[in-house]
CSV table of C-alpha atoms in Angstrom, one decimal:
chain,number,residue,atom,x,y,z
S,1,UNK,CA,-0.4,20.0,3.7
S,2,UNK,CA,-3.5,21.8,4.4
S,3,UNK,CA,-7.1,20.8,4.9
S,4,UNK,CA,-10.5,22.0,6.1
S,5,UNK,CA,-10.9,23.0,9.7
S,6,UNK,CA,-12.0,20.1,11.9
S,7,UNK,CA,-15.8,20.0,12.4
S,8,UNK,CA,-16.5,22.4,9.5
S,9,UNK,CA,-18.8,21.8,6.5
S,10,UNK,CA,-17.9,19.1,4.0
S,11,UNK,CA,-15.7,20.2,1.2
S,12,UNK,CA,-16.8,19.8,-2.3
S,13,UNK,CA,-13.4,19.4,-3.8
S,14,UNK,CA,-10.3,17.3,-2.9
S,15,UNK,CA,-8.1,20.4,-3.2
S,16,UNK,CA,-6.7,22.0,-0.1
S,17,UNK,CA,-9.3,24.4,1.3
S,18,UNK,CA,-7.8,26.1,4.2
S,19,UNK,CA,-5.2,26.1,7.0
S,20,UNK,CA,-4.7,23.2,9.4
S,21,UNK,CA,-6.2,23.5,12.8
S,22,UNK,CA,-4.0,24.2,15.7
S,23,UNK,CA,-1.8,21.3,16.7
S,24,UNK,CA,-2.6,19.7,20.1
S,25,UNK,CA,0.8,19.1,21.6
S,26,UNK,CA,-0.3,17.0,24.5
S,27,UNK,CA,0.4,13.4,23.6
S,28,UNK,CA,-1.8,10.5,24.8
S,29,UNK,CA,0.6,8.3,26.7
S,30,UNK,CA,-1.5,5.2,27.2
S,31,UNK,CA,-3.6,2.9,25.0
S,32,UNK,CA,-6.6,2.8,27.4
S,33,UNK,CA,-9.8,1.5,25.9
S,34,UNK,CA,-11.6,4.2,23.9
S,35,UNK,CA,-14.5,2.4,22.4
S,36,UNK,CA,-15.6,-0.9,20.8
S,37,UNK,CA,-12.6,-0.9,18.5
S,38,UNK,CA,-10.4,-1.3,21.5
S,39,UNK,CA,-11.8,-4.7,22.2
S,40,UNK,CA,-10.1,-8.0,21.4
S,41,UNK,CA,-6.9,-7.2,23.3
S,42,UNK,CA,-6.7,-3.8,21.6
S,43,UNK,CA,-5.1,-5.2,18.5
S,44,UNK,CA,-5.5,-2.0,16.6
S,45,UNK,CA,-3.9,0.1,19.3
S,46,UNK,CA,-0.3,1.0,19.9
S,47,UNK,CA,0.9,0.2,23.5
S,48,UNK,CA,2.7,3.3,24.9
S,49,UNK,CA,4.4,2.8,28.3
S,50,UNK,CA,2.6,4.8,31.0
S,51,UNK,CA,4.2,8.2,31.4
S,52,UNK,CA,6.3,7.9,28.3
S,53,UNK,CA,6.3,10.4,25.5
S,54,UNK,CA,6.0,7.7,22.8
S,55,UNK,CA,7.9,5.0,21.1
S,56,UNK,CA,10.8,5.1,18.6
S,57,UNK,CA,10.1,4.5,14.9
S,58,UNK,CA,10.7,1.0,13.8
S,59,UNK,CA,13.2,0.2,11.0
S,60,UNK,CA,10.5,-0.1,8.4
S,61,UNK,CA,8.8,3.2,9.7
S,62,UNK,CA,12.1,5.0,9.4
S,63,UNK,CA,12.9,3.7,5.9
S,64,UNK,CA,9.4,4.5,4.6
S,65,UNK,CA,10.0,8.1,5.7
S,66,UNK,CA,13.3,8.2,3.9
S,67,UNK,CA,11.7,7.1,0.7
S,68,UNK,CA,9.0,9.7,0.8
S,69,UNK,CA,9.7,12.6,-1.6
S,70,UNK,CA,7.7,15.2,-3.6
S,71,UNK,CA,6.2,13.5,-6.6
S,72,UNK,CA,7.2,10.0,-5.2
S,73,UNK,CA,5.1,9.5,-2.1
S,74,UNK,CA,5.6,6.7,0.3
S,75,UNK,CA,1.9,6.0,0.8
S,76,UNK,CA,-0.8,3.3,0.8
S,77,UNK,CA,-3.9,3.6,-1.4
S,78,UNK,CA,-7.1,1.7,-0.6
S,79,UNK,CA,-10.2,2.4,-2.6
S,80,UNK,CA,-13.7,1.1,-2.0
S,81,UNK,CA,-16.6,1.2,-4.5
S,82,UNK,CA,-20.0,1.8,-2.8
S,83,UNK,CA,-23.1,1.1,-5.0
S,84,UNK,CA,-25.0,4.2,-4.0
S,85,UNK,CA,-24.3,7.5,-2.3
S,86,UNK,CA,-22.9,8.3,1.2
S,87,UNK,CA,-23.4,11.5,3.2
S,88,UNK,CA,-20.2,13.5,3.6
S,89,UNK,CA,-21.1,14.8,7.0
S,90,UNK,CA,-22.0,11.3,8.2
S,91,UNK,CA,-18.7,9.9,6.8
S,92,UNK,CA,-16.8,12.6,8.6
S,93,UNK,CA,-18.5,11.7,11.9
S,94,UNK,CA,-17.8,8.0,11.3
S,95,UNK,CA,-14.1,8.8,10.6
S,96,UNK,CA,-13.9,10.8,13.8
S,97,UNK,CA,-15.4,8.0,15.8
S,98,UNK,CA,-13.0,5.4,14.2
S,99,UNK,CA,-10.0,7.6,15.0
S,100,UNK,CA,-11.2,8.2,18.6
S,101,UNK,CA,-11.4,4.5,19.1
S,102,UNK,CA,-8.0,3.7,17.5
S,103,UNK,CA,-5.0,5.5,19.0
S,104,UNK,CA,-2.6,3.9,16.5
S,105,UNK,CA,-4.4,5.7,13.7
S,106,UNK,CA,-3.8,9.1,15.4
S,107,UNK,CA,0.0,8.9,15.7
S,108,UNK,CA,2.2,11.8,14.6
S,109,UNK,CA,6.0,12.3,14.7
S,110,UNK,CA,7.1,14.0,17.9
S,111,UNK,CA,8.8,17.3,17.5
S,112,UNK,CA,12.4,16.8,18.7
S,113,UNK,CA,14.6,19.1,16.7
S,114,UNK,CA,16.5,18.7,13.4
S,115,UNK,CA,19.5,16.8,14.9
S,116,UNK,CA,17.6,14.2,16.9
S,117,UNK,CA,19.1,10.7,16.4
S,118,UNK,CA,15.8,8.7,16.7
S,119,UNK,CA,12.4,9.7,15.5
S,120,UNK,CA,9.5,9.0,17.9
S,121,UNK,CA,5.8,8.4,17.6
S,122,UNK,CA,3.3,10.1,19.9
S,123,UNK,CA,-0.5,9.7,19.9
S,124,UNK,CA,-2.5,12.9,19.6
S,125,UNK,CA,-5.3,13.2,22.1
S,126,UNK,CA,-7.4,14.2,19.2
S,127,UNK,CA,-6.7,14.7,15.5
S,128,UNK,CA,-4.9,17.9,14.6
S,129,UNK,CA,-7.0,18.3,11.4
S,130,UNK,CA,-10.0,17.0,9.6
S,131,UNK,CA,-8.8,14.2,7.3
S,132,UNK,CA,-12.0,14.0,5.2
S,133,UNK,CA,-12.6,15.8,1.9
S,134,UNK,CA,-15.2,15.3,-0.8
S,135,UNK,CA,-15.3,15.7,-4.5
S,136,UNK,CA,-17.5,14.7,-7.5
S,137,UNK,CA,-16.8,13.0,-10.8
S,138,UNK,CA,-18.8,12.6,-13.9
S,139,UNK,CA,-16.9,9.9,-15.8
S,140,UNK,CA,-13.9,7.5,-15.4
S,141,UNK,CA,-11.4,10.1,-16.8
S,142,UNK,CA,-12.4,12.6,-14.2
S,143,UNK,CA,-12.3,10.0,-11.4
S,144,UNK,CA,-8.7,9.1,-12.5
S,145,UNK,CA,-7.7,12.8,-12.3
S,146,UNK,CA,-9.2,13.1,-8.8
S,147,UNK,CA,-7.5,9.9,-7.6
S,148,UNK,CA,-4.1,11.0,-8.9
S,149,UNK,CA,-4.5,14.4,-7.3
S,150,UNK,CA,-5.5,13.0,-4.0
S,151,UNK,CA,-2.7,10.4,-3.9
S,152,UNK,CA,0.0,12.7,-5.3
S,153,UNK,CA,1.6,13.2,-1.8
S,154,UNK,CA,1.7,11.2,1.4
S,155,UNK,CA,0.0,12.8,4.4
S,156,UNK,CA,2.4,14.6,6.7
S,157,UNK,CA,3.7,12.7,9.7
S,158,UNK,CA,3.9,16.0,11.7
S,159,UNK,CA,0.2,16.3,12.2
S,160,UNK,CA,-2.4,13.7,13.3
S,161,UNK,CA,-3.8,11.6,11.7
S,162,UNK,CA,-1.2,10.3,9.1
S,163,UNK,CA,-3.9,9.6,6.7
S,164,UNK,CA,-6.6,11.2,4.5
S,165,UNK,CA,-10.1,10.1,3.4
S,166,UNK,CA,-11.7,11.2,0.1
S,167,UNK,CA,-15.4,10.8,-0.7
S,168,UNK,CA,-15.7,10.9,-4.5
S,169,UNK,CA,-19.3,10.9,-5.6
S,170,UNK,CA,-20.0,9.8,-9.1
S,171,UNK,CA,-22.9,8.6,-11.3
S,172,UNK,CA,-24.7,5.9,-9.3
S,173,UNK,CA,-21.8,5.1,-7.0
S,174,UNK,CA,-19.3,6.6,-4.6
S,175,UNK,CA,-15.7,5.8,-4.1
S,176,UNK,CA,-14.1,6.1,-0.6
S,177,UNK,CA,-10.4,6.4,-1.0
S,178,UNK,CA,-7.8,6.2,1.8
S,179,UNK,CA,-4.3,7.8,1.5
S,180,UNK,CA,-2.1,6.7,4.4
S,181,UNK,CA,1.6,7.4,5.0
S,182,UNK,CA,3.4,4.0,4.8
S,183,UNK,CA,5.6,4.8,7.9
S,184,UNK,CA,2.4,4.7,10.0
S,185,UNK,CA,0.1,2.1,8.3
S,186,UNK,CA,0.3,-0.8,5.9
S,187,UNK,CA,-2.4,-2.2,3.7
S,188,UNK,CA,-4.0,-4.5,6.3
S,189,UNK,CA,-4.0,-1.5,8.7
S,190,UNK,CA,-5.8,0.6,6.1
S,191,UNK,CA,-8.4,-2.2,5.6
S,192,UNK,CA,-9.1,-2.4,9.3
S,193,UNK,CA,-9.5,1.4,9.5
S,194,UNK,CA,-11.9,1.3,6.6
S,195,UNK,CA,-13.9,-1.4,8.4
S,196,UNK,CA,-14.0,0.7,11.5
S,197,UNK,CA,-15.2,3.8,9.6
S,198,UNK,CA,-17.9,1.7,8.0
S,199,UNK,CA,-19.0,0.3,11.3
S,200,UNK,CA,-19.4,3.8,12.7
S,201,UNK,CA,-21.3,5.0,9.7
S,202,UNK,CA,-25.0,5.5,10.6
S,203,UNK,CA,-26.8,2.2,10.3
S,204,UNK,CA,-23.6,0.2,11.3
S,205,UNK,CA,-23.4,-1.6,14.6
S,206,UNK,CA,-20.5,0.5,15.8
S,207,UNK,CA,-18.8,-2.7,17.2
S,208,UNK,CA,-16.0,-5.0,16.1
S,209,UNK,CA,-18.1,-8.2,16.4
S,210,UNK,CA,-15.6,-10.9,17.4
S,211,UNK,CA,-12.6,-8.7,17.2
S,212,UNK,CA,-10.3,-6.9,14.7
S,213,UNK,CA,-9.8,-8.8,11.5
S,214,UNK,CA,-12.2,-11.5,12.4
S,215,UNK,CA,-14.1,-11.2,9.1
S,216,UNK,CA,-11.0,-11.2,6.9
S,217,UNK,CA,-9.7,-14.6,5.7
S,218,UNK,CA,-6.4,-14.0,4.0
S,219,UNK,CA,-5.3,-16.7,1.6
S,220,UNK,CA,-1.6,-17.8,1.7
S,221,UNK,CA,-0.1,-14.8,0.1
S,222,UNK,CA,2.3,-11.9,0.8
S,223,UNK,CA,0.2,-10.7,3.8
S,224,UNK,CA,-0.5,-14.1,5.2
S,225,UNK,CA,2.0,-16.2,7.2
S,226,UNK,CA,1.5,-19.9,7.0
S,227,UNK,CA,0.3,-21.7,10.2
S,228,UNK,CA,2.6,-23.0,12.8
S,229,UNK,CA,5.7,-21.5,14.5
S,230,UNK,CA,8.1,-19.9,12.1
S,231,UNK,CA,11.4,-21.7,11.5
S,232,UNK,CA,14.5,-19.5,11.5
S,233,UNK,CA,16.4,-19.4,8.3
S,234,UNK,CA,17.7,-17.1,5.6
S,235,UNK,CA,15.6,-14.9,3.3
S,236,UNK,CA,14.8,-16.8,0.1
S,237,UNK,CA,17.2,-16.0,-2.7
S,238,UNK,CA,19.7,-14.3,-0.4
S,239,UNK,CA,20.9,-10.8,-1.2
S,240,UNK,CA,20.0,-9.1,-4.5
S,241,UNK,CA,22.1,-10.7,-7.3
S,242,UNK,CA,23.9,-8.7,-9.9
S,243,UNK,CA,22.0,-8.2,-13.2
S,244,UNK,CA,18.5,-7.9,-11.9
S,245,UNK,CA,16.3,-6.8,-14.8
S,246,UNK,CA,14.7,-3.4,-14.9
S,247,UNK,CA,11.3,-2.6,-16.5
S,248,UNK,CA,12.0,-0.9,-19.9
S,249,UNK,CA,11.0,2.7,-19.8
S,250,UNK,CA,8.3,3.9,-22.2
S,251,UNK,CA,7.3,7.5,-21.7
S,252,UNK,CA,7.0,10.8,-23.6
S,253,UNK,CA,10.4,12.2,-24.6
S,254,UNK,CA,9.9,15.6,-23.1
S,255,UNK,CA,12.0,15.1,-19.9
S,256,UNK,CA,10.1,12.0,-18.7
S,257,UNK,CA,12.9,11.1,-16.3
S,258,UNK,CA,11.9,14.1,-14.1
S,259,UNK,CA,8.2,13.5,-14.3
S,260,UNK,CA,6.5,13.2,-10.9
S,261,UNK,CA,3.4,11.4,-10.0
S,262,UNK,CA,1.9,8.0,-10.8
S,263,UNK,CA,-0.6,6.4,-13.1
S,264,UNK,CA,-3.2,4.1,-11.4
S,265,UNK,CA,-4.6,1.3,-13.5
S,266,UNK,CA,-7.6,-0.5,-11.8
S,267,UNK,CA,-8.1,-3.7,-13.8
S,268,UNK,CA,-11.7,-5.0,-14.2
S,269,UNK,CA,-12.6,-7.5,-11.5
S,270,UNK,CA,-12.1,-11.1,-12.6
S,271,UNK,CA,-13.0,-14.5,-11.1
S,272,UNK,CA,-10.5,-15.9,-8.7
S,273,UNK,CA,-8.2,-18.2,-10.6
S,274,UNK,CA,-9.2,-21.9,-10.3
S,275,UNK,CA,-6.4,-23.4,-12.3
S,276,UNK,CA,-3.6,-23.6,-9.7
S,277,UNK,CA,-0.8,-26.0,-10.7
S,278,UNK,CA,0.6,-28.0,-7.8
S,279,UNK,CA,0.5,-26.2,-4.5
S,280,UNK,CA,0.4,-22.7,-6.0
S,281,UNK,CA,-1.7,-20.0,-4.4
S,282,UNK,CA,-3.4,-17.1,-6.1
S,283,UNK,CA,-0.5,-15.0,-4.9
S,284,UNK,CA,2.0,-17.3,-6.6
S,285,UNK,CA,0.1,-16.9,-9.8
S,286,UNK,CA,0.1,-13.1,-9.5
S,287,UNK,CA,3.9,-13.1,-9.0
S,288,UNK,CA,4.4,-15.5,-11.9
S,289,UNK,CA,2.1,-13.4,-14.1
S,290,UNK,CA,4.0,-10.2,-13.3
S,291,UNK,CA,7.3,-11.9,-14.2
S,292,UNK,CA,5.9,-13.1,-17.5
S,293,UNK,CA,4.5,-9.6,-18.2
S,294,UNK,CA,7.8,-7.9,-17.5
S,295,UNK,CA,9.7,-10.4,-19.6
S,296,UNK,CA,7.4,-9.9,-22.6
S,297,UNK,CA,7.4,-6.1,-22.1
S,298,UNK,CA,11.2,-6.0,-22.1
S,299,UNK,CA,11.5,-8.3,-25.1
S,300,UNK,CA,9.1,-6.0,-27.0
S,301,UNK,CA,11.4,-3.1,-26.1
S,302,UNK,CA,14.6,-4.8,-27.2
S,303,UNK,CA,15.9,-5.7,-23.8
S,304,UNK,CA,17.9,-8.9,-23.2
S,305,UNK,CA,16.4,-11.6,-21.1
S,306,UNK,CA,17.3,-11.2,-17.4
S,307,UNK,CA,16.5,-12.3,-13.9
S,308,UNK,CA,13.4,-10.6,-12.6
S,309,UNK,CA,13.1,-10.1,-8.8
S,310,UNK,CA,9.8,-9.3,-7.2
S,311,UNK,CA,9.4,-7.9,-3.7
S,312,UNK,CA,6.8,-9.8,-1.7
S,313,UNK,CA,5.5,-8.4,1.6
S,314,UNK,CA,4.7,-11.0,4.3
S,315,UNK,CA,2.6,-10.2,7.2
S,316,UNK,CA,4.7,-10.2,10.4
S,317,UNK,CA,1.9,-9.7,13.0
S,318,UNK,CA,2.1,-12.1,15.9
S,319,UNK,CA,-0.6,-14.8,16.2
S,320,UNK,CA,-3.8,-13.4,17.6
S,321,UNK,CA,-3.2,-9.8,16.4
S,322,UNK,CA,-4.6,-10.0,12.8
S,323,UNK,CA,-5.9,-6.4,13.0
S,324,UNK,CA,-2.8,-4.9,14.5
S,325,UNK,CA,-2.1,-1.5,13.0
S,326,UNK,CA,1.3,-0.1,11.9
S,327,UNK,CA,3.8,-0.8,9.2
S,328,UNK,CA,4.2,-4.5,10.1
S,329,UNK,CA,5.0,-6.3,6.8
S,330,UNK,CA,8.2,-8.2,6.3
S,331,UNK,CA,9.8,-7.7,2.9
S,332,UNK,CA,11.0,-10.8,1.0
S,333,UNK,CA,11.9,-11.4,-2.6
S,334,UNK,CA,11.2,-14.0,-5.4
S,335,UNK,CA,13.7,-14.2,-8.3
S,336,UNK,CA,13.1,-16.1,-11.6
S,337,UNK,CA,13.8,-15.9,-15.3
S,338,UNK,CA,10.9,-15.0,-17.5
S,339,UNK,CA,10.0,-17.7,-20.1
S,340,UNK,CA,11.8,-17.1,-23.4
S,341,UNK,CA,8.8,-17.6,-25.7
S,342,UNK,CA,5.2,-16.4,-26.1
S,343,UNK,CA,3.5,-19.6,-25.3
S,344,UNK,CA,5.9,-22.0,-23.6
S,345,UNK,CA,3.5,-24.2,-21.5
S,346,UNK,CA,6.3,-26.2,-20.0
S,347,UNK,CA,8.2,-23.1,-19.0
S,348,UNK,CA,5.1,-21.5,-17.4
S,349,UNK,CA,4.6,-24.6,-15.3
S,350,UNK,CA,8.2,-24.6,-14.2
S,351,UNK,CA,8.0,-20.9,-13.4
S,352,UNK,CA,4.9,-21.3,-11.2
S,353,UNK,CA,6.5,-24.2,-9.3
S,354,UNK,CA,9.7,-22.1,-8.8
S,355,UNK,CA,7.7,-19.1,-7.5
S,356,UNK,CA,5.5,-21.3,-5.2
S,357,UNK,CA,8.6,-22.9,-3.7
S,358,UNK,CA,10.2,-19.5,-3.0
S,359,UNK,CA,7.0,-18.0,-1.4
S,360,UNK,CA,6.5,-21.1,0.8
S,361,UNK,CA,10.1,-20.7,2.0
S,362,UNK,CA,9.5,-17.0,2.7
S,363,UNK,CA,6.4,-17.6,4.8
S,364,UNK,CA,7.8,-20.6,6.6
S,365,UNK,CA,11.1,-18.9,7.8
S,366,UNK,CA,11.3,-16.1,10.2
S,367,UNK,CA,13.3,-13.1,9.3
S,368,UNK,CA,13.8,-9.3,9.8
S,369,UNK,CA,11.4,-6.8,8.2
S,370,UNK,CA,14.1,-5.5,5.8
S,371,UNK,CA,17.4,-6.6,4.4
S,372,UNK,CA,20.7,-6.2,6.4
S,373,UNK,CA,21.9,-3.1,4.5
S,374,UNK,CA,18.7,-1.3,5.1
S,375,UNK,CA,18.7,-2.2,8.8
S,376,UNK,CA,22.3,-1.0,9.1
S,377,UNK,CA,21.4,2.3,7.3
S,378,UNK,CA,18.4,3.0,9.5
S,379,UNK,CA,20.4,2.3,12.7
S,380,UNK,CA,23.4,4.4,11.7
S,381,UNK,CA,24.6,7.0,14.2
S,382,UNK,CA,23.4,10.0,12.3
S,383,UNK,CA,20.4,12.4,12.3
S,384,UNK,CA,17.5,10.9,10.3
S,385,UNK,CA,17.4,14.0,8.0
S,386,UNK,CA,21.0,13.3,6.9
S,387,UNK,CA,20.4,9.6,6.4
S,388,UNK,CA,17.3,10.5,4.3
S,389,UNK,CA,19.2,12.8,2.0
S,390,UNK,CA,22.0,10.3,1.5
S,391,UNK,CA,19.6,7.4,0.9
S,392,UNK,CA,17.8,9.4,-1.8
S,393,UNK,CA,21.1,10.2,-3.4
S,394,UNK,CA,22.1,6.5,-3.3
S,395,UNK,CA,18.8,5.5,-5.0
S,396,UNK,CA,19.6,7.9,-7.9
S,397,UNK,CA,23.1,6.6,-8.3
S,398,UNK,CA,23.1,2.9,-7.4
S,399,UNK,CA,19.4,2.0,-7.3
S,400,UNK,CA,19.4,0.3,-10.6
S,401,UNK,CA,21.9,-2.2,-9.2
S,402,UNK,CA,20.4,-2.8,-5.8
S,403,UNK,CA,16.6,-2.5,-6.1
S,404,UNK,CA,14.2,-5.3,-7.0
S,405,UNK,CA,12.4,-5.2,-10.4
S,406,UNK,CA,8.9,-4.7,-9.1
S,407,UNK,CA,6.5,-5.6,-6.2
S,408,UNK,CA,3.3,-7.7,-5.7
S,409,UNK,CA,1.3,-7.2,-2.5
S,410,UNK,CA,-1.9,-9.2,-1.8
S,411,UNK,CA,-4.3,-8.3,1.0
S,412,UNK,CA,-6.0,-11.7,0.5
S,413,UNK,CA,-9.7,-12.6,0.8
S,414,UNK,CA,-12.1,-10.1,2.4
S,415,UNK,CA,-14.9,-12.5,3.1
S,416,UNK,CA,-17.3,-10.0,4.6
S,417,UNK,CA,-17.0,-6.6,2.8
S,418,UNK,CA,-17.3,-3.4,4.9
S,419,UNK,CA,-20.8,-2.1,5.0
S,420,UNK,CA,-21.8,1.6,5.2
S,421,UNK,CA,-25.2,1.3,6.7
S,422,UNK,CA,-27.3,-0.5,4.1
S,423,UNK,CA,-24.6,-0.2,1.4
S,424,UNK,CA,-22.0,-3.0,1.2
S,425,UNK,CA,-18.7,-2.3,-0.6
S,426,UNK,CA,-18.9,-4.0,-4.0
S,427,UNK,CA,-15.3,-3.3,-5.1
S,428,UNK,CA,-12.0,-2.9,-3.4
S,429,UNK,CA,-8.6,-1.9,-4.8
S,430,UNK,CA,-5.2,-1.4,-3.2
S,431,UNK,CA,-1.8,-0.2,-4.2
S,432,UNK,CA,1.4,0.8,-2.5
S,433,UNK,CA,4.6,2.8,-3.3
S,434,UNK,CA,6.4,2.3,-6.6
S,435,UNK,CA,9.6,4.1,-6.1
S,436,UNK,CA,12.1,4.5,-8.9
S,437,UNK,CA,14.0,2.6,-10.2
S,438,UNK,CA,11.3,-0.1,-9.6
S,439,UNK,CA,8.6,2.1,-11.0
S,440,UNK,CA,5.7,-0.4,-10.9
S,441,UNK,CA,3.8,-2.1,-8.1
S,442,UNK,CA,0.8,-4.4,-8.2
S,443,UNK,CA,-1.8,-4.7,-5.4
S,444,UNK,CA,-4.5,-7.3,-5.1
S,445,UNK,CA,-7.6,-7.9,-3.0
S,446,UNK,CA,-10.3,-10.6,-3.3
S,447,UNK,CA,-13.8,-9.5,-2.6
S,448,UNK,CA,-17.1,-11.2,-3.5
S,449,UNK,CA,-15.3,-14.0,-5.2
S,450,UNK,CA,-13.6,-11.7,-7.6
S,451,UNK,CA,-10.0,-10.6,-7.8
S,452,UNK,CA,-9.4,-6.8,-7.9
S,453,UNK,CA,-6.0,-5.7,-9.2
S,454,UNK,CA,-4.4,-2.3,-9.2
S,455,UNK,CA,-1.1,-1.3,-10.9
S,456,UNK,CA,0.7,1.8,-9.8
S,457,UNK,CA,3.1,3.0,-12.4
S,458,UNK,CA,5.5,5.9,-12.0
S,459,UNK,CA,5.3,8.5,-14.8
S,460,UNK,CA,9.1,8.7,-14.7
S,461,UNK,CA,9.0,5.1,-16.1
S,462,UNK,CA,5.8,4.7,-18.0
S,463,UNK,CA,3.5,7.3,-19.7
S,464,UNK,CA,-0.3,6.9,-19.5
S,465,UNK,CA,-0.6,5.0,-22.7
S,466,UNK,CA,2.4,2.7,-21.8
S,467,UNK,CA,0.9,2.1,-18.3
S,468,UNK,CA,-2.4,1.0,-20.0
S,469,UNK,CA,-0.5,-1.4,-22.3
S,470,UNK,CA,1.5,-2.8,-19.4
S,471,UNK,CA,-1.7,-3.4,-17.4
S,472,UNK,CA,-3.2,-5.2,-20.4
S,473,UNK,CA,-0.1,-7.3,-20.6
S,474,UNK,CA,-0.3,-8.2,-17.0
S,475,UNK,CA,-3.9,-9.3,-17.4
S,476,UNK,CA,-3.1,-11.3,-20.5
S,477,UNK,CA,-0.2,-13.0,-18.7
S,478,UNK,CA,-2.5,-14.0,-15.8
S,479,UNK,CA,-4.9,-15.4,-18.2
S,480,UNK,CA,-2.2,-17.4,-20.0
S,481,UNK,CA,-0.8,-19.0,-16.8
S,482,UNK,CA,-4.3,-20.0,-15.6
S,483,UNK,CA,-5.7,-21.3,-18.9
S,484,UNK,CA,-8.0,-18.3,-19.4
S,485,UNK,CA,-9.9,-18.9,-16.1
S,486,UNK,CA,-9.4,-15.2,-15.0
S,487,UNK,CA,-11.1,-13.4,-17.9
S,488,UNK,CA,-12.2,-10.0,-16.8
S,489,UNK,CA,-15.8,-9.3,-15.8
S,490,UNK,CA,-17.7,-6.1,-16.5
S,491,UNK,CA,-15.7,-3.0,-17.2
S,492,UNK,CA,-15.0,-0.4,-14.5
């Protein structure tokens, strides 16, 4: 990928505007304090042994790189609405300061040759290129095009930083959009980086206050581990059962299977659900709603009723490191049958109770980041490039039998939204990869007492019109299981 030269004038478009700056090949080998973001035990920094060239990729890092492909990026999307306008040069300066303070956000893949058996992270002494670009939009349709263009590929891991920042200026508001490679950062890491950028924007205090993540209060959800020491035990539901349902395809007939890219549907913010049966959390309701929406969608497309399996990331950060950066989520799954009818109140209650029990088990029991087969594949004695090609081939041939149906990832409650000087973020959306054959992922963030949902739908599965209908169905299912307490607020 290419981008503007570091330190140049702000770009006025999100399209590539020039060659990358020269790569600095001298790695930073320690995580010595570099500014206020290094406080609180350096939770956002990666610890590199003194004198070492770096640290090997973790299993999840390696797999996220395998999954990355043209048209099907392995990336994390975080989008903030700012009620007003930011200065592009000031945002660039704030981003540079945040990166200078946070070594983990400056990682790149060390160059070691095509036949290396392990990939290794190294920290660049300074970014290899300017990650900030700017564009403008006049209406929601143009914003959608700019968003899709910006997120169409994951940032390269071969140059630092493994992320991009887009300032999209529109009528009366700006959007700050982050695009990070999932090998390097997860959703919580991106949220912490956005906080750091906002703190370094002119008018911010430039400090972390009481430490990374101190102002985030995640509810019990896929990125929040329940209190107390984890108890060892199996992953809920065991290994993927045969006959897991797939989301019925609905796309234009002109070679849709080979279509690249994704459609992003940002649902209107809605009040946080207050009707929570039993011990159900907001996250339980989101998973149950997606199961209901998929069941209804498939029934409308003539598909038989089947078991729906939803991937649920669980934050695996150790206690006291809430702001730690990296790809640190543990993947678990929830499996259930969608209700058979359109308004089966009894079945909905049973579904919510079933989902809540499975999510509690997932958060109460310790486990590896990924399933045994993925761990064995990542650790196989073969060059990563070979394993990557074979994994992509396996997804095309056996993915429909092995992969979960969809994914729900919830960043939880952001109690104190990031503030760029005098402008506080008023909306926050998040999404993560939706590789085929899964094809759809749902991301959630709660800010200002309102739930912000984003669906990422692969064009190989759903066309634009179909993605809009699926998003409407998801919202309707969420209303149904909460008795209408989550009706949308004002439109985007």
